[in-house]
Coordinates of C-alpha atoms in Angstrom, one line a residue:
Chain Q
X892 CA 173.7 133.1 12.4
X893 CA 175.0 130.2 14.5
X894 CA 174.2 131.6 18.2
X895 CA 170.6 132.0 17.0
X896 CA 170.7 128.4 16.0
X897 CA 172.0 127.2 19.0
X898 CA 169.6 129.7 21.5
X899 CA 166.9 128.0 19.9
X900 CA 168.0 124.7 20.4
X901 CA 168.6 125.8 24.2
X902 CA 165.5 128.3 24.4
X903 CA 163.2 124.9 24.4
X904 CA 165.4 121.9 26.4
X905 CA 162.3 119.4 26.2
X906 CA 161.6 119.7 22.9
X907 CA 165.2 119.5 22.4
X908 CA 165.7 116.2 24.2
X909 CA 162.6 115.2 22.6
X910 CA 164.1 115.1 18.8
X911 CA 167.5 114.4 19.7
X912 CA 165.2 110.8 21.5
X913 CA 163.8 110.3 18.7
X914 CA 167.1 111.2 16.4
X915 CA 169.4 108.8 18.6
X916 CA 166.4 105.8 18.9
X917 CA 166.4 105.5 15.3
X918 CA 169.8 106.4 14.7
X919 CA 170.7 103.4 17.7
X920 CA 168.6 100.8 16.1
X921 CA 169.6 100.6 12.5
X922 CA 172.9 100.9 14.0
X923 CA 172.0 97.7 15.9
X924 CA 170.7 96.0 12.4
X925 CA 173.7 96.8 10.9
X926 CA 176.1 95.3 13.9
X927 CA 173.9 92.2 14.1
X928 CA 174.8 91.6 10.2
X929 CA 177.9 92.3 10.5
X930 CA 178.1 90.7 13.7
X931 CA 177.6 87.6 11.5
X932 CA 178.8 87.8 8.6
X933 CA 182.2 88.0 10.6
X934 CA 182.1 85.3 12.5
X935 CA 180.8 82.7 9.2
X936 CA 183.6 84.4 7.0
X937 CA 186.5 84.0 9.5
X938 CA 185.7 80.5 10.5
X939 CA 184.9 78.9 7.5
X940 CA 189.5 78.3 6.7
X941 CA 189.9 78.3 2.7
X942 CA 192.7 75.1 2.6
X943 CA 189.9 72.8 5.0
X944 CA 187.4 70.6 3.0
X945 CA 184.2 68.9 4.8
X946 CA 183.3 66.1 4.8
X947 CA 180.0 65.7 5.2
X948 CA 177.3 62.5 4.7
X949 CA 175.8 62.6 1.3
X950 CA 172.1 64.9 1.8
X951 CA 173.1 66.7 4.6
X952 CA 175.7 69.0 3.5
X953 CA 174.0 71.6 4.8
X954 CA 174.3 71.0 8.1
X955 CA 176.6 69.5 10.1
X956 CA 174.9 68.6 13.0
X957 CA 172.7 66.8 10.8
X958 CA 175.4 64.9 9.0
X959 CA 176.1 60.9 10.1
X960 CA 179.7 60.2 8.7
X961 CA 180.5 56.0 8.9
X962 CA 184.0 56.3 11.3
X963 CA 185.4 54.1 9.0
X964 CA 185.4 56.9 6.7
X965 CA 188.2 58.3 9.3
X966 CA 190.7 55.7 8.4
X967 CA 190.2 55.6 4.6
X968 CA 190.0 60.1 4.3
X969 CA 194.1 59.7 6.3
X970 CA 194.7 57.7 3.2
X971 CA 194.2 60.4 0.3
X972 CA 196.9 61.7 -0.9
X973 CA 198.5 65.6 0.1
X974 CA 196.5 65.9 3.1
X975 CA 198.5 68.3 5.4
X976 CA 200.5 66.4 7.9
X977 CA 203.0 67.1 11.2
X978 CA 205.1 64.8 13.5
X979 CA 203.7 62.8 11.6
X980 CA 199.9 62.7 11.8
X981 CA 197.7 63.9 9.8
X982 CA 195.2 67.1 9.4
X983 CA 192.1 64.4 9.6
X984 CA 189.8 66.4 12.1
X985 CA 186.9 63.7 13.1
X986 CA 184.1 64.9 15.1
X987 CA 180.5 65.5 16.0
X988 CA 178.9 68.8 16.9
X989 CA 175.1 69.1 18.2
X990 CA 173.4 71.3 20.9
X991 CA 172.3 70.4 24.0
X992 CA 171.7 71.0 27.3
X993 CA 174.8 71.0 30.2
X994 CA 173.9 71.1 34.3
X995 CA 176.6 73.4 35.5
X996 CA 176.3 74.4 39.0
X997 CA 172.9 73.1 39.7
X998 CA 171.0 74.4 36.5
X999 CA 171.0 73.5 32.7
X1000 CA 172.4 75.5 30.0
X1001 CA 171.8 75.4 26.1
X1002 CA 175.9 74.8 24.6
X1003 CA 177.6 74.1 21.8
X1004 CA 179.3 70.6 22.1
X1005 CA 181.7 69.7 19.9
X1006 CA 183.8 66.1 20.1
X1007 CA 187.3 66.0 19.0
X1008 CA 190.9 64.6 18.6
X1009 CA 193.7 66.8 19.1
X1010 CA 194.0 66.2 15.0
X1011 CA 191.1 69.7 15.8
X1012 CA 194.3 71.7 16.5
X1013 CA 196.3 70.3 13.1
X1014 CA 193.2 71.5 11.0
X1015 CA 192.7 75.1 13.4
X1016 CA 195.7 76.3 13.0
X1017 CA 194.6 78.9 14.3
X1018 CA 193.1 77.7 17.2
X1019 CA 195.5 77.4 20.8
X1020 CA 195.5 76.1 23.4
X1021 CA 195.7 79.3 26.3
X1022 CA 195.0 78.1 29.6
X1023 CA 195.5 73.4 30.7
X1024 CA 196.2 71.4 28.2
X1025 CA 194.2 69.1 25.7
X1026 CA 191.7 66.6 26.9
X1027 CA 191.7 63.4 28.7
X1028 CA 188.2 60.8 29.0
X1029 CA 186.6 62.9 31.6
X1030 CA 187.7 66.2 30.9
X1031 CA 186.6 69.1 28.4
X1032 CA 188.7 72.2 27.4
X1033 CA 185.8 75.6 27.2
X1034 CA 186.3 78.2 24.4
X1035 CA 186.9 81.4 25.7
X1036 CA 183.8 82.8 24.7
X1037 CA 181.8 80.2 26.2
X1038 CA 180.8 81.6 29.6
X1039 CA 178.9 84.1 27.3
X1040 CA 176.9 81.4 25.9
X1041 CA 176.5 80.2 29.3
X1042 CA 175.1 83.4 30.2
X1043 CA 177.3 82.2 33.3
X1044 CA 180.1 85.2 34.9
X1045 CA 183.7 84.6 33.6
X1046 CA 185.2 83.6 36.7
X1047 CA 183.0 80.4 36.6
X1048 CA 184.4 78.8 34.1
X1049 CA 187.1 78.1 35.1
X1050 CA 190.1 75.1 35.1
X1051 CA 189.1 72.7 37.6
X1052 CA 185.0 74.1 37.3
X1053 CA 182.9 70.8 36.5
X1054 CA 179.8 70.1 33.9
X1055 CA 177.5 67.4 34.4
X1056 CA 176.4 66.1 30.9
X1057 CA 173.9 63.4 30.2
X1058 CA 174.5 62.4 33.7
X1059 CA 178.6 62.2 33.7
X1060 CA 180.7 65.2 35.4
X1061 CA 183.6 66.7 32.9
X1062 CA 185.7 69.2 34.2
X1063 CA 187.5 71.6 32.7
X1064 CA 191.1 70.9 32.2
X1065 CA 192.0 73.9 29.6
X1066 CA 190.4 77.2 27.7
X1067 CA 190.6 77.6 23.5
X1068 CA 191.2 80.7 21.0
X1069 CA 189.9 80.7 18.0
X1070 CA 189.6 84.0 17.4
X1071 CA 187.0 85.6 15.7
X1072 CA 185.5 82.1 14.9
X1073 CA 182.1 81.0 15.8
X1074 CA 183.9 77.9 17.7
X1075 CA 185.9 80.1 21.0
X1076 CA 181.2 80.2 22.2
X1077 CA 181.5 75.6 22.2
X1078 CA 182.6 73.1 24.8
X1079 CA 185.0 70.8 23.7
X1080 CA 185.1 66.8 24.4
X1081 CA 186.8 64.3 23.6
X1082 CA 185.7 62.3 20.1
X1083 CA 185.4 59.2 22.2
X1084 CA 183.4 60.2 25.2
X1085 CA 180.6 62.3 23.7
X1086 CA 180.5 59.2 21.3
X1087 CA 179.9 56.7 24.3
X1088 CA 177.1 59.6 25.4
X1089 CA 175.0 59.7 22.4
X1090 CA 175.4 56.2 22.3
X1091 CA 176.6 56.8 18.0
X1092 CA 179.2 54.8 15.9
X1093 CA 179.5 57.2 13.3
X1094 CA 180.7 61.2 13.8
X1095 CA 179.0 65.0 12.4
X1096 CA 182.1 65.5 9.9
X1097 CA 185.4 64.8 9.0
X1098 CA 187.4 68.3 8.4
X1099 CA 191.2 67.6 6.2
X1100 CA 193.0 70.3 5.9
X1101 CA 195.0 70.4 2.3
X1102 CA 198.8 70.2 1.1
X1103 CA 199.6 69.4 -1.8
X1104 CA 195.9 68.3 -2.5
X1105 CA 193.3 70.2 -4.4
X1106 CA 189.5 70.6 -3.5
X1107 CA 189.0 68.5 -6.8
X1108 CA 191.0 65.6 -5.2
X1109 CA 189.0 64.8 -2.0
X1110 CA 186.2 65.4 -4.3
X1111 CA 187.0 62.4 -6.3
X1112 CA 188.0 60.5 -3.6
X1113 CA 183.5 61.0 -2.2
X1114 CA 182.6 59.5 -6.2
X1115 CA 185.2 56.6 -5.9
X1116 CA 184.0 55.7 -2.6
X1117 CA 180.0 55.3 -2.9
X1118 CA 180.2 52.8 0.0
X1119 CA 181.1 55.8 2.8
X1120 CA 177.9 57.8 0.7
X1121 CA 180.3 60.8 1.6
X1122 CA 180.0 64.4 0.2
X1123 CA 182.8 67.1 0.4
X1124 CA 181.8 71.0 0.8
X1125 CA 184.9 73.4 1.0
X1126 CA 184.8 74.9 4.8
X1127 CA 184.4 78.5 3.1
X1128 CA 181.5 77.8 1.0
X1129 CA 179.5 75.9 3.8
X1130 CA 179.9 78.7 5.9
X1131 CA 178.8 81.4 3.2
X1132 CA 176.2 79.3 2.8
X1133 CA 174.9 78.7 6.7
X1134 CA 175.5 82.8 5.7
X1135 CA 172.4 82.6 3.1
X1136 CA 170.6 80.5 5.7
X1137 CA 170.8 83.0 8.0
X1138 CA 169.8 85.6 5.7
X1139 CA 165.9 85.5 6.3
X1140 CA 166.9 85.9 10.1
X1141 CA 169.1 89.2 8.9
X1142 CA 166.2 90.7 6.9
X1143 CA 163.9 89.8 9.9
X1144 CA 166.2 92.5 11.9
X1145 CA 166.5 95.0 9.8
X1146 CA 162.4 94.8 8.4
X1147 CA 162.7 94.9 12.4
X1148 CA 164.8 97.8 12.7
X1149 CA 162.8 100.2 10.1
X1150 CA 160.0 99.6 11.5
X1151 CA 159.9 100.8 14.9
X1152 CA 162.6 103.2 13.6
X1153 CA 160.0 104.3 11.1
X1154 CA 157.9 105.0 14.3
X1155 CA 160.4 107.0 16.0
X1156 CA 161.5 109.0 12.8
X1157 CA 157.5 109.7 12.3
X1158 CA 157.3 111.0 15.9
X1159 CA 160.6 113.7 15.2
X1160 CA 159.3 115.0 11.8
X1161 CA 156.3 115.4 14.4
X1162 CA 158.2 116.8 16.8
X1163 CA 160.0 119.1 15.0
X1164 CA 157.2 119.9 12.2
X1165 CA 155.2 121.3 15.4
X1166 CA 158.8 123.4 16.9
X1167 CA 159.6 125.6 13.2
X1168 CA 155.6 126.1 12.4
X1169 CA 155.2 127.7 15.8
X1170 CA 158.3 129.6 14.6
X1171 CA 156.3 130.7 11.2
X1172 CA 155.8 134.1 12.1
X1173 CA 159.4 134.5 13.2
X1174 CA 161.0 132.9 9.7
X1175 CA 158.4 135.8 8.1
X1176 CA 159.7 138.4 10.3
X1177 CA 163.6 137.3 8.8
X1178 CA 162.0 137.6 5.3
X1179 CA 160.8 140.9 6.2
X1180 CA 164.0 142.3 7.1
X1181 CA 165.9 141.1 4.5
X1182 CA 167.1 137.2 5.1
X1183 CA 167.4 134.8 1.9
X1184 CA 164.6 132.1 1.9
X1185 CA 168.6 130.1 1.7
X1186 CA 169.6 131.7 4.8
X1187 CA 166.7 130.5 6.9
X1188 CA 166.5 127.2 5.5
X1189 CA 170.5 126.9 6.7
X1190 CA 169.5 128.2 9.8
X1191 CA 166.7 125.7 10.3
X1192 CA 168.7 122.5 8.8
X1193 CA 171.6 124.2 10.5
X1194 CA 169.6 122.9 13.6
X1195 CA 168.3 120.5 13.2
X1196 CA 171.5 119.2 12.3
X1197 CA 173.0 120.2 15.6
X1198 CA 170.3 117.8 16.7
X1199 CA 171.0 115.0 14.4
X1200 CA 175.0 114.7 15.2
X1201 CA 174.2 115.0 18.8
X1202 CA 171.8 112.0 18.2
X1203 CA 175.0 110.5 16.8
X1204 CA 176.6 111.3 18.8
X1205 CA 175.3 109.7 21.3
X1206 CA 173.8 107.0 20.2
X1207 CA 177.1 105.4 18.4
X1208 CA 178.5 105.9 22.5
X1209 CA 175.6 103.6 23.5
X1210 CA 176.8 100.9 20.8
X1211 CA 180.7 101.5 21.7
X1212 CA 179.7 100.8 25.2
X1213 CA 177.4 98.3 25.1
X1214 CA 177.4 96.2 21.5
X1215 CA 180.9 93.9 22.2
X1216 CA 178.8 92.6 25.1
X1217 CA 176.7 91.5 23.6
X1218 CA 175.9 87.9 22.1
X1219 CA 173.8 86.7 19.9
X1220 CA 174.0 82.4 19.0
X1221 CA 171.9 81.1 16.6
X1222 CA 172.3 77.1 15.9
X1223 CA 176.1 76.4 16.0
X1224 CA 176.4 80.5 15.4
X1225 CA 177.2 82.4 17.7
X1226 CA 178.9 86.4 17.2
X1227 CA 178.4 90.1 19.2
X1228 CA 177.3 92.5 17.1
X1229 CA 179.9 94.4 15.3
X1230 CA 180.4 98.0 14.4
X1231 CA 183.1 98.9 11.6
X1232 CA 183.7 102.0 10.5
X1233 CA 181.5 102.0 7.2
X1234 CA 178.9 101.2 9.4
X1235 CA 179.6 104.3 12.0
X1236 CA 180.0 106.3 8.6
X1237 CA 177.0 104.4 7.1
X1238 CA 175.0 105.8 10.2
X1239 CA 175.9 109.8 10.1
X1240 CA 175.3 109.9 6.8
X1241 CA 172.0 108.9 7.7
X1242 CA 171.6 111.6 10.3
X1243 CA 172.5 114.1 8.4
X1244 CA 170.0 112.8 5.7
X1245 CA 167.7 113.2 8.8
X1246 CA 168.2 116.4 9.4
X1247 CA 167.8 117.6 5.7
X1248 CA 164.2 115.1 5.4
X1249 CA 162.8 116.4 9.2
X1250 CA 163.0 119.9 7.7
X1251 CA 161.7 119.1 4.2
X1252 CA 158.4 119.8 4.9
X1253 CA 158.0 122.3 7.7
X1254 CA 160.3 124.6 6.3
X1255 CA 158.9 124.2 2.4
X1256 CA 154.8 125.6 4.5
X1257 CA 157.0 128.2 6.6
X1258 CA 159.3 129.5 3.3
X1259 CA 157.3 129.4 0.6
X1260 CA 153.8 130.5 0.6
X1261 CA 154.1 135.2 -0.1
X1262 CA 155.5 136.5 2.6
X1263 CA 152.0 139.1 3.2
X1264 CA 150.4 135.6 3.4
X1265 CA 153.2 134.9 6.3
X1266 CA 153.4 137.6 8.0
X1267 CA 149.7 137.8 8.4
X1268 CA 148.7 134.4 9.1
Chain P
X199 CA 162.1 169.0 4.0
X200 CA 163.4 168.0 1.2
X201 CA 161.0 167.8 -1.5
X202 CA 163.1 164.8 -3.5
X203 CA 160.1 161.8 -4.7
X204 CA 160.8 159.1 -3.3
X205 CA 158.3 156.7 -4.0
X206 CA 155.6 156.9 -6.9
X207 CA 152.7 154.6 -7.1
X208 CA 151.8 155.0 -10.7
X209 CA 148.1 153.4 -10.7
X210 CA 148.9 149.8 -9.0
X211 CA 146.7 147.3 -8.7
X212 CA 146.8 144.7 -6.5
X213 CA 144.1 142.0 -7.8
X214 CA 143.9 138.2 -5.2
X215 CA 142.3 135.4 -6.9
X216 CA 140.1 133.1 -4.3
X217 CA 138.8 130.0 -6.5
X218 CA 136.9 131.8 -9.8
X219 CA 136.7 135.2 -7.2
X220 CA 139.2 138.2 -8.0
X221 CA 139.5 140.5 -5.2
X222 CA 141.4 143.5 -5.7
X223 CA 142.2 145.4 -2.4
X224 CA 144.3 148.1 -5.0
X225 CA 142.9 149.7 -7.7
X226 CA 144.6 151.6 -10.2
X227 CA 146.1 153.7 -7.7
X228 CA 148.5 157.0 -7.6
X229 CA 150.8 157.7 -5.0
X230 CA 153.9 159.9 -4.3
X231 CA 155.9 160.0 -1.1
X232 CA 158.4 162.2 -0.5
X233 CA 161.6 161.8 1.0
X234 CA 161.3 162.7 5.0
X235 CA 157.9 162.5 4.5
X236 CA 156.0 160.9 7.5
X237 CA 152.6 159.8 5.6
X238 CA 149.7 157.9 7.6
X239 CA 147.5 155.4 5.7
X240 CA 143.3 155.3 7.0
X241 CA 141.1 153.8 6.4
X242 CA 138.6 151.0 7.4
X243 CA 139.2 146.5 7.4
X244 CA 139.7 145.6 3.8
X245 CA 140.1 149.3 2.6
X246 CA 143.7 148.3 0.9
X247 CA 146.2 150.4 3.3
X248 CA 148.0 147.2 3.9
X249 CA 148.9 145.6 0.5
X250 CA 149.7 149.2 0.0
X251 CA 152.1 149.5 2.3
X252 CA 153.2 145.0 1.9
X253 CA 154.0 146.8 -2.0
X254 CA 155.7 149.6 -0.7
X255 CA 158.0 147.5 1.6
X256 CA 158.6 144.9 -1.5
X257 CA 156.8 142.4 1.0
X258 CA 154.0 142.0 -1.8
X259 CA 153.9 143.5 -5.5
X260 CA 151.4 145.3 -7.8
X261 CA 149.7 143.2 -10.0
X262 CA 148.8 145.7 -12.5
X263 CA 150.9 149.4 -12.7
X264 CA 154.5 150.6 -11.6
X265 CA 156.1 151.2 -7.9
X266 CA 159.4 153.2 -8.6
X267 CA 161.1 153.9 -5.8
X268 CA 164.3 156.6 -6.2
X269 CA 163.3 156.3 -9.6
X270 CA 163.8 153.1 -10.1
X271 CA 160.6 150.6 -10.7
X272 CA 161.1 147.7 -8.7
X273 CA 157.5 146.1 -9.3
X274 CA 159.3 143.6 -11.5
X275 CA 162.0 142.2 -9.2
X276 CA 161.7 138.5 -8.2
X277 CA 162.6 137.8 -5.0
X278 CA 165.7 137.3 -4.6
X279 CA 166.1 141.0 -5.4
X280 CA 163.1 142.4 -3.5
X281 CA 165.0 140.5 -0.7
X282 CA 168.0 142.5 -1.4
X283 CA 165.7 145.9 -1.5
X284 CA 164.6 145.8 1.5
X285 CA 167.5 144.7 3.4
X286 CA 169.3 147.8 1.8
X287 CA 165.7 150.2 1.8
X288 CA 163.8 148.8 3.9
X289 CA 163.3 149.1 7.7
X290 CA 160.0 147.6 9.0
X291 CA 158.0 147.6 12.6
X292 CA 154.9 145.7 13.1
X293 CA 151.8 145.1 14.9
X294 CA 152.7 143.0 17.2
X295 CA 156.8 143.7 17.1
X296 CA 157.9 140.5 16.0
X297 CA 161.1 140.0 17.5
X298 CA 162.9 137.1 18.2
X299 CA 162.4 135.5 21.5
X300 CA 165.6 133.6 21.7
X301 CA 167.6 137.3 21.5
X302 CA 168.3 139.8 23.4
X303 CA 167.2 143.0 22.6
X304 CA 170.8 144.3 21.2
X305 CA 170.8 140.5 19.4
X306 CA 167.1 141.6 18.2
X307 CA 168.4 144.7 16.2
X308 CA 171.9 143.2 15.3
X309 CA 170.3 141.0 13.1
X310 CA 169.5 142.9 10.0
X311 CA 173.2 144.0 10.1
X312 CA 174.2 139.7 9.6
X313 CA 172.6 140.0 6.0
X314 CA 175.2 143.2 5.3
X315 CA 179.0 142.6 5.1
X316 CA 180.9 144.8 7.8
X317 CA 182.6 143.9 10.5
X318 CA 181.8 143.5 14.2
X319 CA 182.9 146.6 15.4
X320 CA 181.0 148.3 12.7
X321 CA 177.5 145.8 13.8
X322 CA 178.3 147.1 17.5
X323 CA 178.7 150.4 16.3
X324 CA 175.0 151.4 14.7
X325 CA 173.2 148.7 16.7
X326 CA 175.1 150.8 20.0
X327 CA 173.4 154.2 17.6
X328 CA 170.4 152.7 17.2
X329 CA 169.4 151.7 20.8
X330 CA 170.6 155.0 21.7
X331 CA 168.2 156.7 19.0
X332 CA 165.2 154.8 20.4
X333 CA 165.8 155.1 23.7
X334 CA 166.2 152.0 24.7
X335 CA 170.3 151.4 25.2
X336 CA 169.8 150.5 28.5
X337 CA 167.6 148.2 28.3
X338 CA 169.5 145.9 25.3
X339 CA 170.8 143.2 27.4
X340 CA 167.0 141.6 28.2
X341 CA 165.1 139.6 26.0
X342 CA 161.5 140.3 25.3
X343 CA 159.9 138.5 27.8
X344 CA 161.6 141.2 30.2
X345 CA 160.6 144.4 28.8
X346 CA 156.8 146.1 27.8
X347 CA 155.4 146.1 24.8
X348 CA 156.5 150.2 24.1
X349 CA 160.1 149.1 24.4
X350 CA 159.4 145.9 22.6
X351 CA 158.6 148.4 20.0
X352 CA 161.3 150.9 20.6
X353 CA 163.7 147.7 20.3
X354 CA 162.0 146.9 16.6
X355 CA 162.0 150.2 15.7
X356 CA 165.2 150.5 16.6
X357 CA 166.0 147.4 14.1
X358 CA 163.8 149.3 11.7
X359 CA 166.9 152.2 11.9
X360 CA 169.5 149.8 11.9
X361 CA 170.7 149.8 8.2
X362 CA 170.5 153.0 7.9
X363 CA 167.4 152.6 5.7
X364 CA 165.5 155.4 3.2
X365 CA 162.1 154.8 4.3
X366 CA 160.3 152.6 6.9
X367 CA 156.9 151.4 7.1
X368 CA 154.9 150.5 9.8
X369 CA 151.6 149.0 10.5
X370 CA 149.6 150.4 13.2
X371 CA 152.6 150.5 15.3
X372 CA 151.0 151.7 18.2
X373 CA 147.6 149.5 18.1
X374 CA 148.9 147.2 20.5
X375 CA 149.9 150.1 22.8
X376 CA 148.8 152.1 26.4
X377 CA 148.2 155.5 25.5
X378 CA 151.5 157.0 26.6
X379 CA 153.5 154.2 25.2
X380 CA 151.6 154.6 21.9
X381 CA 152.5 159.0 21.8
X382 CA 156.3 158.3 23.0
X383 CA 156.4 156.0 19.9
X384 CA 154.9 158.1 17.2
X385 CA 157.1 161.1 18.7
X386 CA 160.4 158.8 17.8
X387 CA 158.8 157.8 14.4
X388 CA 158.2 161.8 14.1
X389 CA 162.0 163.2 15.2
X390 CA 163.1 159.9 12.6
X391 CA 161.4 161.9 10.0
X392 CA 162.4 165.5 11.1
X393 CA 166.0 165.0 12.4
X394 CA 167.2 162.1 10.1
X395 CA 164.6 163.0 7.3
X396 CA 163.7 159.4 7.4
X397 CA 160.7 158.6 5.1
X398 CA 157.6 156.9 7.7
X399 CA 154.8 155.2 6.1
X400 CA 152.7 154.4 8.8
X401 CA 149.0 152.5 9.2
X402 CA 147.0 152.9 11.4
X403 CA 143.4 152.9 12.5
X404 CA 144.0 155.4 15.2
X405 CA 143.0 159.2 13.9
X406 CA 144.9 160.7 17.0
X407 CA 148.0 159.1 15.7
X408 CA 147.3 160.0 11.7
X409 CA 147.5 162.9 13.2
X410 CA 150.6 163.0 14.0
X411 CA 151.7 162.4 10.2
X412 CA 152.5 165.1 7.4
X413 CA 150.0 163.8 5.5
X414 CA 147.1 161.1 6.0
X415 CA 146.2 159.5 2.8
X416 CA 142.5 157.9 3.1
X417 CA 141.5 154.6 1.8
X418 CA 138.2 153.1 0.7
X419 CA 137.8 149.6 -1.4
X420 CA 141.6 150.2 -2.6
X421 CA 141.3 154.3 -3.6
X422 CA 143.0 156.8 -2.1
X423 CA 139.0 159.0 -1.6
X424 CA 141.0 161.7 0.5
X425 CA 143.8 163.8 1.3
X426 CA 144.7 165.6 4.6
X427 CA 148.2 167.9 5.5
X428 CA 148.8 168.2 8.3
X429 CA 151.3 171.6 9.5
X430 CA 154.3 170.2 10.9
X431 CA 154.3 170.5 14.5

């Protein structure tokens, strides 16, 4: 019966191709939507370090970009007991972060800019400078994925290259890695440079790394120093909040994928229906010569399963090759489409469910009527 | 020829309901068919001959009455048991052959054996023998589209024979064939009866085809109204 199943698919290559194509589109769309969600979730969850606390301006707890913290809060934050310390420096990192347009080789690019101090490396121990050194005034450090965010070849964004921002030229003096986080797509400036250019006397946020202190100690500090108008947020909570903030986008991605997939699914269903109905008499003959309906149904499902497994493999191979190269950015969030084993398994199960679903209606019409009617039709 | 009764129809009635209307293609029909007999069923369209053939073949079931096959009442078997009954006892020959287009003649003939538990070697022996009996062994590797109507019907006959069933039913087996091919098919069917002791029940519109049978039953409006006995040739 396996040969019979296989031959039926080979007999009509165009129809088989149409079926595989329709199923591949459905599965690829589902993989894309799932990988989009996974990528965003992973990026945001890795970005939030449980030992870090962010000090933001009161009322701007949901957005670091919109927050304003007086610069005087930096020295005040350094006095909080229990903050992690290394070689005499306290892990208190003031920073400015915003989206803006930079000019590179005469072209404008949208980029995430962050003004930092050397303490940034104390609050993010996972960050390492891969090449070059920390920037001084007039210099910048670029994340190892920044070239993707800018949409330029990797080899163009190397040490010694120059980027213009607000009429000033900055030289790249190093690249940094921050595995799995959204930071890797950023361009880091010397904090003073960015404050001067933007004429700010405040920073966006101060990030603290806890040593012996608890979050409650930092929270108490913000409540005691009402003059600074600060609010403390655990960094992990901040990125979870961002995840919730982007929830509507994730939902929209799913809705769009499901709508397009539904179209493809109905296309496939229609093709399968027509293909099976054209063999109604063949199935009736098989019944007449002694095949049970169950056995014939298994053959039909077998054909469908074969088509859907091929479609799954095609979709999975396309996804494995393409997804790592697809990057998505929203505001300060930047991530790649991420394929996880559970997503691949879920897609395989979907393929299996589809293979059964598309055969249900035609199989019902081909196998349930009285046999004498089927032979007469 | 054995005179053992293979099939007995007792007051067989078939009623179909079409909305509020009742259609009775068969009404209180009584009939005995001997093992090894070649029986032709004739009658105008709508006389109930195909309905009778389908009931005898276990494709349809009587609404009333009994169908006794080898002494067992098969009138009330469920669909699964009827399928098993067909697989073991019936070889069906269709007017339009109904071969599976993607399979070769050999594979088409092998199909019914896939419902039986036997080894590949046993299947091969059976298929080869059936193709030989139907005089179509030289076309074993051909696909239905590569065969003439007569050759396709020979493959269909081989398919009906391959499980070695006691009963072969044929629904207008020569209806789509030219005269020469039709005659060859009828001779083949007759040989199956006389040489292999198969019982053949054939529906036909063609009086010349019916002449080849041992007996012809004429149906009209669901009842038997005439019976011709032919001299065996």
